[in-house]
Amino acid sequence: MITTEQKEKLRGWFAGRLPDDLFEEPAEVTVDREEITVIGRIPAPRLAEDASAAEREAAVTARIQEFRERTRETRIDVAADAEHRFRRKVSWGVVCDGERALFTHVAAPVMTRLRQPERQVLDTLIAAGVARSRSDALAWCVRLVQRHTDDWLTELRDSLEHVQRVRAQGPDTNPHTTPDPGPGGEVDSPAPDAEEE
């Protein structure tokens, strides 16, 4: 389970490492055991007020492609640093004029290929002891009424963070002998390669 403090440190690292002119505003950074996803807002193309929907769609698609090609080397350098530091693959995406595009992603096998938001649900259930494995967690999720998921998982994550803070203050805690686990809590085996979309 990744704590709020670890997520904040990771977001801070990206805020400091990304060039200031890469995105229009601070990037959205999401993390789980395998992947860090960085999504930033880029400027919308300038169009005539009477531009058609087809013209707008083509302009946004071209702007996203131009950004992807122009920033490839910069993004590769940042990803290499992050992957070495955090032991996770880095995926990139952008938001342009309301359109969201993901360039790469890690497809981790868990009975089926799941994207990061779905894997985070499974990992929370495992960390809480609700399920023994991702497969077990996925079966549990299918039985769960979907409308309760978001509120319940938020409450569960808050409770887990409280438990971790209390454990850290316990008498058996020795900060001088415990290695720093990094933002994910533990160093896993190397993550699968990111797949180009």
mmCIF file of N, CA and C in Angstrom, residues 65-188:
data_model
loop_
_atom_site.group_PDB
_atom_site.id
_atom_site.type_symbol
_atom_site.label_atom_id
_atom_site.label_comp_id
_atom_site.label_asym_id
_atom_site.label_seq_id
_atom_site.Cartn_x
_atom_site.Cartn_y
_atom_site.Cartn_z
ATOM 1 N N GLN A 65 -0.167 14.640 -31.300
ATOM 2 C CA GLN A 65 0.908 13.935 -31.999
ATOM 3 C C GLN A 65 2.173 14.789 -32.065
ATOM 4 N N GLU A 66 2.008 16.075 -32.340
ATOM 5 C CA GLU A 66 3.164 16.986 -32.390
ATOM 6 C C GLU A 66 3.860 17.040 -31.039
ATOM 7 N N PHE A 67 3.078 17.153 -29.961
ATOM 8 C CA PHE A 67 3.654 17.190 -28.618
ATOM 9 C C PHE A 67 4.404 15.890 -28.328
ATOM 10 N N ARG A 68 3.782 14.774 -28.670
ATOM 11 C CA ARG A 68 4.395 13.472 -28.394
ATOM 12 C C ARG A 68 5.751 13.341 -29.074
ATOM 13 N N GLU A 69 5.825 13.710 -30.334
ATOM 14 C CA GLU A 69 7.084 13.595 -31.076
ATOM 15 C C GLU A 69 8.129 14.598 -30.591
ATOM 16 N N ARG A 70 7.698 15.841 -30.358
ATOM 17 C CA ARG A 70 8.636 16.901 -29.956
ATOM 18 C C ARG A 70 9.243 16.653 -28.582
ATOM 19 N N THR A 71 8.489 16.050 -27.671
ATOM 20 C CA THR A 71 8.959 15.893 -26.288
ATOM 21 C C THR A 71 9.483 14.493 -25.981
ATOM 22 N N ARG A 72 9.562 13.636 -26.995
ATOM 23 C CA ARG A 72 9.939 12.228 -26.768
ATOM 24 C C ARG A 72 11.247 12.092 -25.983
ATOM 25 N N GLU A 73 12.291 12.769 -26.412
ATOM 26 C CA GLU A 73 13.594 12.623 -25.746
ATOM 27 C C GLU A 73 13.535 13.105 -24.302
ATOM 28 N N THR A 74 12.880 14.231 -24.068
ATOM 29 C CA THR A 74 12.748 14.753 -22.705
ATOM 30 C C THR A 74 12.010 13.756 -21.825
ATOM 31 N N ARG A 75 10.907 13.206 -22.334
ATOM 32 C CA ARG A 75 10.110 12.268 -21.549
ATOM 33 C C ARG A 75 10.870 10.970 -21.288
ATOM 34 N N ILE A 76 11.654 10.522 -22.264
ATOM 35 C CA ILE A 76 12.460 9.314 -22.077
ATOM 36 C C ILE A 76 13.494 9.536 -20.977
ATOM 37 N N ASP A 77 14.151 10.700 -20.961
ATOM 38 C CA ASP A 77 15.145 11.001 -19.920
ATOM 39 C C ASP A 77 14.515 11.016 -18.530
ATOM 40 N N VAL A 78 13.364 11.678 -18.404
ATOM 41 C CA VAL A 78 12.673 11.743 -17.108
ATOM 42 C C VAL A 78 12.244 10.343 -16.681
ATOM 43 N N ALA A 79 11.688 9.571 -17.616
ATOM 44 C CA ALA A 79 11.232 8.218 -17.299
ATOM 45 C C ALA A 79 12.385 7.332 -16.840
ATOM 46 N N ALA A 80 13.537 7.450 -17.493
ATOM 47 C CA ALA A 80 14.695 6.633 -17.099
ATOM 48 C C ALA A 80 15.114 6.948 -15.669
ATOM 49 N N ASP A 81 15.162 8.239 -15.323
ATOM 50 C CA ASP A 81 15.507 8.629 -13.958
ATOM 51 C C ASP A 81 14.481 8.092 -12.963
ATOM 52 N N ALA A 82 13.194 8.240 -13.297
ATOM 53 C CA ALA A 82 12.127 7.809 -12.393
ATOM 54 C C ALA A 82 12.106 6.293 -12.239
ATOM 55 N N GLU A 83 12.300 5.566 -13.343
ATOM 56 C CA GLU A 83 12.271 4.106 -13.279
ATOM 57 C C GLU A 83 13.430 3.576 -12.441
ATOM 58 N N HIS A 84 14.582 4.217 -12.536
ATOM 59 C CA HIS A 84 15.720 3.819 -11.702
ATOM 60 C C HIS A 84 15.451 4.130 -10.227
ATOM 61 N N ARG A 85 14.880 5.275 -9.969
ATOM 62 C CA ARG A 85 14.649 5.720 -8.596
ATOM 63 C C ARG A 85 13.488 4.991 -7.916
ATOM 64 N N PHE A 86 12.378 4.800 -8.641
ATOM 65 C CA PHE A 86 11.156 4.280 -8.024
ATOM 66 C C PHE A 86 10.838 2.835 -8.398
ATOM 67 N N ARG A 87 11.633 2.220 -9.288
ATOM 68 C CA ARG A 87 11.454 0.820 -9.683
ATOM 69 C C ARG A 87 10.071 0.544 -10.269
ATOM 70 N N ARG A 88 9.586 1.474 -11.076
ATOM 71 C CA ARG A 88 8.310 1.329 -11.763
ATOM 72 C C ARG A 88 8.434 1.904 -13.163
ATOM 73 N N LYS A 89 7.679 1.361 -14.093
ATOM 74 C CA LYS A 89 7.622 1.912 -15.432
ATOM 75 C C LYS A 89 6.858 3.231 -15.395
ATOM 76 N N VAL A 90 7.212 4.147 -16.286
ATOM 77 C CA VAL A 90 6.528 5.437 -16.370
ATOM 78 C C VAL A 90 5.732 5.485 -17.669
ATOM 79 N N SER A 91 4.461 5.832 -17.550
ATOM 80 C CA SER A 91 3.585 6.009 -18.698
ATOM 81 C C SER A 91 3.221 7.486 -18.819
ATOM 82 N N TRP A 92 2.956 7.919 -20.041
ATOM 83 C CA TRP A 92 2.696 9.328 -20.309
ATOM 84 C C TRP A 92 1.362 9.514 -21.019
ATOM 85 N N GLY A 93 0.758 10.657 -20.761
ATOM 86 C CA GLY A 93 -0.456 11.029 -21.466
ATOM 87 C C GLY A 93 -0.661 12.526 -21.382
ATOM 88 N N VAL A 94 -1.633 13.025 -22.149
ATOM 89 C CA VAL A 94 -1.933 14.454 -22.148
ATOM 90 C C VAL A 94 -3.435 14.674 -22.164
ATOM 91 N N VAL A 95 -3.809 15.900 -21.764
ATOM 92 C CA VAL A 95 -5.168 16.400 -21.948
ATOM 93 C C VAL A 95 -5.041 17.630 -22.825
ATOM 94 N N CYS A 96 -5.820 17.650 -23.922
ATOM 95 C CA CYS A 96 -5.783 18.779 -24.849
ATOM 96 C C CYS A 96 -7.211 19.120 -25.243
ATOM 97 N N ASP A 97 -7.647 20.317 -24.901
ATOM 98 C CA ASP A 97 -8.987 20.783 -25.249
ATOM 99 C C ASP A 97 -10.062 19.783 -24.825
ATOM 100 N N GLY A 98 -9.889 19.222 -23.622
ATOM 101 C CA GLY A 98 -10.871 18.284 -23.078
ATOM 102 C C GLY A 98 -10.670 16.842 -23.505
ATOM 103 N N GLU A 99 -9.792 16.599 -24.475
ATOM 104 C CA GLU A 99 -9.526 15.233 -24.935
ATOM 105 C C GLU A 99 -8.346 14.660 -24.163
ATOM 106 N N ARG A 100 -8.492 13.438 -23.668
ATOM 107 C CA ARG A 100 -7.445 12.772 -22.897
ATOM 108 C C ARG A 100 -6.836 11.669 -23.753
ATOM 109 N N ALA A 101 -5.514 11.670 -23.899
ATOM 110 C CA ALA A 101 -4.826 10.658 -24.703
ATOM 111 C C ALA A 101 -3.680 10.072 -23.899
ATOM 112 N N LEU A 102 -3.617 8.749 -23.816
ATOM 113 C CA LEU A 102 -2.547 8.045 -23.117
ATOM 114 C C LEU A 102 -1.593 7.493 -24.161
ATOM 115 N N PHE A 103 -0.292 7.831 -24.066
ATOM 116 C CA PHE A 103 0.685 7.383 -25.052
ATOM 117 C C PHE A 103 1.093 5.935 -24.820
ATOM 118 N N THR A 104 1.392 5.606 -23.600
ATOM 119 C CA THR A 104 1.870 4.263 -23.250
ATOM 120 C C THR A 104 1.152 3.806 -21.990
ATOM 121 N N HIS A 105 1.208 2.525 -21.735
ATOM 122 C CA HIS A 105 0.645 2.001 -20.495
ATOM 123 C C HIS A 105 1.272 0.654 -20.195
ATOM 124 N N VAL A 106 1.218 0.272 -18.937
ATOM 125 C CA VAL A 106 1.632 -1.059 -18.520
ATOM 126 C C VAL A 106 0.368 -1.903 -18.435
ATOM 127 N N ALA A 107 0.334 -2.998 -19.137
ATOM 128 C CA ALA A 107 -0.792 -3.921 -19.050
ATOM 129 C C ALA A 107 -0.331 -5.104 -18.206
ATOM 130 N N ALA A 108 -0.669 -5.076 -16.918
ATOM 131 C CA ALA A 108 -0.236 -6.120 -15.995
ATOM 132 C C ALA A 108 -1.239 -7.265 -16.016
ATOM 133 N N PRO A 109 -0.772 -8.506 -16.203
ATOM 134 C CA PRO A 109 -1.717 -9.618 -16.242
ATOM 135 C C PRO A 109 -2.298 -9.910 -14.860
ATOM 136 N N VAL A 110 -3.612 -9.850 -14.756
ATOM 137 C CA VAL A 110 -4.336 -10.179 -13.527
ATOM 138 C C VAL A 110 -5.640 -10.816 -13.986
ATOM 139 N N MET A 111 -5.582 -12.051 -14.405
ATOM 140 C CA MET A 111 -6.697 -12.771 -15.018
ATOM 141 C C MET A 111 -7.090 -12.135 -16.354
ATOM 142 N N THR A 112 -6.947 -10.857 -16.452
ATOM 143 C CA THR A 112 -7.156 -10.110 -17.687
ATOM 144 C C THR A 112 -6.227 -8.917 -17.599
ATOM 145 N N ARG A 113 -6.086 -8.170 -18.651
ATOM 146 C CA ARG A 113 -5.206 -7.006 -18.594
ATOM 147 C C ARG A 113 -5.973 -5.829 -18.036
ATOM 148 N N LEU A 114 -5.463 -5.281 -16.928
ATOM 149 C CA LEU A 114 -6.131 -4.174 -16.247
ATOM 150 C C LEU A 114 -5.260 -2.941 -16.277
ATOM 151 N N ARG A 115 -5.876 -1.789 -16.419
ATOM 152 C CA ARG A 115 -5.169 -0.513 -16.344
ATOM 153 C C ARG A 115 -4.967 -0.137 -14.879
ATOM 154 N N GLN A 116 -4.182 0.895 -14.658
ATOM 155 C CA GLN A 116 -3.779 1.291 -13.309
ATOM 156 C C GLN A 116 -4.933 1.517 -12.338
ATOM 157 N N PRO A 117 -5.994 2.250 -12.698
ATOM 158 C CA PRO A 117 -7.063 2.469 -11.720
ATOM 159 C C PRO A 117 -7.690 1.168 -11.207
ATOM 160 N N GLU A 118 -7.860 0.170 -12.093
ATOM 161 C CA GLU A 118 -8.424 -1.103 -11.666
ATOM 162 C C GLU A 118 -7.456 -1.875 -10.774
ATOM 163 N N ARG A 119 -6.150 -1.843 -11.097
ATOM 164 C CA ARG A 119 -5.159 -2.543 -10.268
ATOM 165 C C ARG A 119 -5.076 -1.929 -8.876
ATOM 166 N N GLN A 120 -5.242 -0.601 -8.781
ATOM 167 C CA GLN A 120 -5.191 0.051 -7.469
ATOM 168 C C GLN A 120 -6.320 -0.446 -6.571
ATOM 169 N N VAL A 121 -7.496 -0.699 -7.146
ATOM 170 C CA VAL A 121 -8.603 -1.245 -6.363
ATOM 171 C C VAL A 121 -8.212 -2.610 -5.791
ATOM 172 N N LEU A 122 -7.665 -3.483 -6.634
ATOM 173 C CA LEU A 122 -7.281 -4.825 -6.183
ATOM 174 C C LEU A 122 -6.203 -4.773 -5.109
ATOM 175 N N ASP A 123 -5.193 -3.921 -5.285
ATOM 176 C CA ASP A 123 -4.092 -3.828 -4.321
ATOM 177 C C ASP A 123 -4.568 -3.306 -2.964
ATOM 178 N N THR A 124 -5.540 -2.416 -2.961
ATOM 179 C CA THR A 124 -6.092 -1.920 -1.699
ATOM 180 C C THR A 124 -6.775 -3.049 -0.935
ATOM 181 N N LEU A 125 -7.531 -3.888 -1.631
ATOM 182 C CA LEU A 125 -8.216 -5.009 -0.986
ATOM 183 C C LEU A 125 -7.225 -6.018 -0.413
ATOM 184 N N ILE A 126 -6.123 -6.255 -1.123
ATOM 185 C CA ILE A 126 -5.094 -7.171 -0.628
ATOM 186 C C ILE A 126 -4.423 -6.586 0.610
ATOM 187 N N ALA A 127 -4.042 -5.310 0.546
ATOM 188 C CA ALA A 127 -3.365 -4.660 1.678
ATOM 189 C C ALA A 127 -4.242 -4.662 2.927
ATOM 190 N N ALA A 128 -5.548 -4.591 2.737
ATOM 191 C CA ALA A 128 -6.475 -4.556 3.869
ATOM 192 C C ALA A 128 -6.812 -5.948 4.391
ATOM 193 N N GLY A 129 -6.352 -6.989 3.709
ATOM 194 C CA GLY A 129 -6.657 -8.343 4.149
ATOM 195 C C GLY A 129 -8.021 -8.839 3.695
ATOM 196 N N VAL A 130 -8.675 -8.094 2.826
ATOM 197 C CA VAL A 130 -9.977 -8.514 2.316
ATOM 198 C C VAL A 130 -9.810 -9.668 1.322
ATOM 199 N N ALA A 131 -8.689 -9.670 0.591
ATOM 200 C CA ALA A 131 -8.418 -10.709 -0.398
ATOM 201 C C ALA A 131 -6.974 -11.176 -0.260
ATOM 202 N N ARG A 132 -6.713 -12.416 -0.698
ATOM 203 C CA ARG A 132 -5.372 -12.990 -0.593
ATOM 204 C C ARG A 132 -4.498 -12.687 -1.805
ATOM 205 N N SER A 133 -5.128 -12.463 -2.959
ATOM 206 C CA SER A 133 -4.392 -12.251 -4.208
ATOM 207 C C SER A 133 -5.207 -11.329 -5.102
ATOM 208 N N ARG A 134 -4.582 -10.912 -6.193
ATOM 209 C CA ARG A 134 -5.311 -10.071 -7.146
ATOM 210 C C ARG A 134 -6.482 -10.833 -7.770
ATOM 211 N N SER A 135 -6.290 -12.120 -8.020
ATOM 212 C CA SER A 135 -7.391 -12.904 -8.569
ATOM 213 C C SER A 135 -8.562 -12.963 -7.600
ATOM 214 N N ASP A 136 -8.261 -13.200 -6.332
ATOM 215 C CA ASP A 136 -9.296 -13.238 -5.294
ATOM 216 C C ASP A 136 -9.962 -11.870 -5.158
ATOM 217 N N ALA A 137 -9.159 -10.808 -5.211
ATOM 218 C CA ALA A 137 -9.703 -9.451 -5.097
ATOM 219 C C ALA A 137 -10.613 -9.128 -6.273
ATOM 220 N N LEU A 138 -10.234 -9.574 -7.459
ATOM 221 C CA LEU A 138 -11.058 -9.308 -8.630
ATOM 222 C C LEU A 138 -12.413 -10.004 -8.517
ATOM 223 N N ALA A 139 -12.415 -11.248 -8.050
ATOM 224 C CA ALA A 139 -13.679 -11.967 -7.858
ATOM 225 C C ALA A 139 -14.547 -11.260 -6.817
ATOM 226 N N TRP A 140 -13.908 -10.752 -5.753
ATOM 227 C CA TRP A 140 -14.648 -10.033 -4.711
ATOM 228 C C TRP A 140 -15.270 -8.764 -5.281
ATOM 229 N N CYS A 141 -14.508 -8.059 -6.138
ATOM 230 C CA CYS A 141 -15.014 -6.818 -6.741
ATOM 231 C C CYS A 141 -16.242 -7.070 -7.613
ATOM 232 N N VAL A 142 -16.233 -8.191 -8.336
ATOM 233 C CA VAL A 142 -17.357 -8.496 -9.206
ATOM 234 C C VAL A 142 -18.631 -8.638 -8.375
ATOM 235 N N ARG A 143 -18.499 -9.198 -7.172
ATOM 236 C CA ARG A 143 -19.665 -9.393 -6.311
ATOM 237 C C ARG A 143 -20.084 -8.116 -5.588
ATOM 238 N N LEU A 144 -19.185 -7.152 -5.535
ATOM 239 C CA LEU A 144 -19.477 -5.910 -4.809
ATOM 240 C C LEU A 144 -20.395 -4.996 -5.622
ATOM 241 N N VAL A 145 -21.331 -4.399 -4.972
ATOM 242 C CA VAL A 145 -22.205 -3.445 -5.663
ATOM 243 C C VAL A 145 -21.373 -2.226 -6.038
ATOM 244 N N GLN A 146 -21.324 -1.902 -7.347
ATOM 245 C CA GLN A 146 -20.422 -0.876 -7.861
ATOM 246 C C GLN A 146 -20.634 0.489 -7.218
ATOM 247 N N ARG A 147 -21.857 0.853 -6.907
ATOM 248 C CA ARG A 147 -22.107 2.207 -6.404
ATOM 249 C C ARG A 147 -21.466 2.485 -5.055
ATOM 250 N N HIS A 148 -21.067 1.439 -4.313
ATOM 251 C CA HIS A 148 -20.454 1.641 -2.999
ATOM 252 C C HIS A 148 -18.928 1.658 -3.063
ATOM 253 N N THR A 149 -18.345 1.334 -4.195
ATOM 254 C CA THR A 149 -16.902 1.107 -4.270
ATOM 255 C C THR A 149 -16.068 2.329 -3.902
ATOM 256 N N ASP A 150 -16.331 3.471 -4.525
ATOM 257 C CA ASP A 150 -15.467 4.635 -4.331
ATOM 258 C C ASP A 150 -15.424 5.097 -2.887
ATOM 259 N N ASP A 151 -16.586 5.292 -2.269
ATOM 260 C CA ASP A 151 -16.629 5.765 -0.888
ATOM 261 C C ASP A 151 -15.988 4.757 0.060
ATOM 262 N N TRP A 152 -16.277 3.484 -0.145
ATOM 263 C CA TRP A 152 -15.766 2.458 0.750
ATOM 264 C C TRP A 152 -14.248 2.347 0.647
ATOM 265 N N LEU A 153 -13.705 2.364 -0.579
ATOM 266 C CA LEU A 153 -12.262 2.247 -0.739
ATOM 267 C C LEU A 153 -11.525 3.466 -0.202
ATOM 268 N N THR A 154 -12.091 4.648 -0.342
ATOM 269 C CA THR A 154 -11.477 5.844 0.229
ATOM 270 C C THR A 154 -11.381 5.712 1.738
ATOM 271 N N GLU A 155 -12.454 5.256 2.361
ATOM 272 C CA GLU A 155 -12.453 5.058 3.810
ATOM 273 C C GLU A 155 -11.439 3.983 4.206
ATOM 274 N N LEU A 156 -11.354 2.902 3.405
ATOM 275 C CA LEU A 156 -10.409 1.824 3.688
ATOM 276 C C LEU A 156 -8.968 2.313 3.574
ATOM 277 N N ARG A 157 -8.649 3.105 2.535
ATOM 278 C CA ARG A 157 -7.290 3.627 2.378
ATOM 279 C C ARG A 157 -6.913 4.543 3.544
ATOM 280 N N ASP A 158 -7.867 5.376 3.973
ATOM 281 C CA ASP A 158 -7.610 6.252 5.117
ATOM 282 C C ASP A 158 -7.307 5.432 6.365
ATOM 283 N N SER A 159 -8.065 4.356 6.559
ATOM 284 C CA SER A 159 -7.847 3.487 7.716
ATOM 285 C C SER A 159 -6.486 2.807 7.643
ATOM 286 N N LEU A 160 -6.092 2.346 6.454
ATOM 287 C CA LEU A 160 -4.796 1.699 6.297
ATOM 288 C C LEU A 160 -3.648 2.660 6.593
ATOM 289 N N GLU A 161 -3.778 3.899 6.136
ATOM 290 C CA GLU A 161 -2.735 4.885 6.418
ATOM 291 C C GLU A 161 -2.623 5.137 7.915
ATOM 292 N N HIS A 162 -3.764 5.162 8.603
ATOM 293 C CA HIS A 162 -3.742 5.344 10.057
ATOM 294 C C HIS A 162 -3.034 4.164 10.721
ATOM 295 N N VAL A 163 -3.326 2.943 10.275
ATOM 296 C CA VAL A 163 -2.675 1.749 10.825
ATOM 297 C C VAL A 163 -1.167 1.815 10.592
ATOM 298 N N GLN A 164 -0.752 2.241 9.402
ATOM 299 C CA GLN A 164 0.678 2.332 9.116
ATOM 300 C C GLN A 164 1.373 3.366 9.992
ATOM 301 N N ARG A 165 0.706 4.494 10.250
ATOM 302 C CA ARG A 165 1.292 5.512 11.130
ATOM 303 C C ARG A 165 1.438 4.974 12.554
ATOM 304 N N VAL A 166 0.435 4.252 13.035
ATOM 305 C CA VAL A 166 0.498 3.693 14.388
ATOM 306 C C VAL A 166 1.597 2.636 14.480
ATOM 307 N N ARG A 167 1.696 1.765 13.465
ATOM 308 C CA ARG A 167 2.755 0.744 13.458
ATOM 309 C C ARG A 167 4.141 1.387 13.501
ATOM 310 N N ALA A 168 4.318 2.486 12.758
ATOM 311 C CA ALA A 168 5.619 3.159 12.697
ATOM 312 C C ALA A 168 6.036 3.721 14.051
ATOM 313 N N GLN A 169 5.074 3.970 14.931
ATOM 314 C CA GLN A 169 5.372 4.526 16.247
ATOM 315 C C GLN A 169 5.570 3.435 17.303
ATOM 316 N N GLY A 170 5.427 2.168 16.898
ATOM 317 C CA GLY A 170 5.494 1.057 17.845
ATOM 318 C C GLY A 170 6.885 0.831 18.397
ATOM 319 N N PRO A 171 6.977 0.041 19.485
ATOM 320 C CA PRO A 171 8.263 -0.183 20.163
ATOM 321 C C PRO A 171 9.253 -0.995 19.347
ATOM 322 N N ASP A 172 8.795 -1.798 18.360
ATOM 323 C CA ASP A 172 9.707 -2.628 17.583
ATOM 324 C C ASP A 172 10.267 -1.916 16.366
ATOM 325 N N THR A 173 9.863 -0.671 16.161
ATOM 326 C CA THR A 173 10.315 0.076 14.991
ATOM 327 C C THR A 173 11.718 0.602 15.230
ATOM 328 N N ASN A 174 12.636 0.277 14.312
ATOM 329 C CA ASN A 174 14.003 0.765 14.397
ATOM 330 C C ASN A 174 14.359 1.379 13.059
ATOM 331 N N PRO A 175 14.245 2.690 12.932
ATOM 332 C CA PRO A 175 14.474 3.329 11.626
ATOM 333 C C PRO A 175 15.883 3.159 11.088
ATOM 334 N N HIS A 176 16.843 2.792 11.962
ATOM 335 C CA HIS A 176 18.223 2.669 11.506
ATOM 336 C C HIS A 176 18.487 1.331 10.823
ATOM 337 N N THR A 177 17.601 0.331 11.041
ATOM 338 C CA THR A 177 17.836 -0.975 10.435
ATOM 339 C C THR A 177 16.838 -1.302 9.348
ATOM 340 N N THR A 178 15.794 -0.491 9.197
ATOM 341 C CA THR A 178 14.776 -0.768 8.189
ATOM 342 C C THR A 178 15.102 -0.011 6.910
ATOM 343 N N PRO A 179 15.294 -0.729 5.792
ATOM 344 C CA PRO A 179 15.592 -0.009 4.541
ATOM 345 C C PRO A 179 14.405 0.806 4.088
ATOM 346 N N ASP A 180 14.707 1.913 3.417
ATOM 347 C CA ASP A 180 13.656 2.766 2.884
ATOM 348 C C ASP A 180 12.983 2.039 1.729
ATOM 349 N N PRO A 181 11.658 1.763 1.823
ATOM 350 C CA PRO A 181 11.008 0.983 0.785
ATOM 351 C C PRO A 181 10.669 1.773 -0.470
ATOM 352 N N GLY A 182 10.842 3.090 -0.452
ATOM 353 C CA GLY A 182 10.470 3.892 -1.610
ATOM 354 C C GLY A 182 8.974 4.151 -1.614
ATOM 355 N N PRO A 183 8.462 4.741 -2.676
ATOM 356 C CA PRO A 183 7.070 5.184 -2.680
ATOM 357 C C PRO A 183 6.068 4.039 -2.720
ATOM 358 N N GLY A 184 6.478 2.839 -3.091
ATOM 359 C CA GLY A 184 5.515 1.754 -3.209
ATOM 360 C C GLY A 184 5.457 0.843 -2.019
ATOM 361 N N GLY A 185 6.304 1.024 -1.026
ATOM 362 C CA GLY A 185 6.257 0.179 0.147
ATOM 363 C C GLY A 185 7.253 -0.958 0.082
ATOM 364 N N GLU A 186 7.489 -1.513 -1.106
ATOM 365 C CA GLU A 186 8.463 -2.575 -1.248
ATOM 366 C C GLU A 186 9.029 -2.524 -2.647
ATOM 367 N N VAL A 187 10.204 -3.140 -2.825
ATOM 368 C CA VAL A 187 10.806 -3.187 -4.148
ATOM 369 C C VAL A 187 10.380 -4.496 -4.773
ATOM 370 N N ASP A 188 9.564 -4.426 -5.793
ATOM 371 C CA ASP A 188 9.087 -5.612 -6.484
ATOM 372 C C ASP A 188 10.107 -6.027 -7.535
#
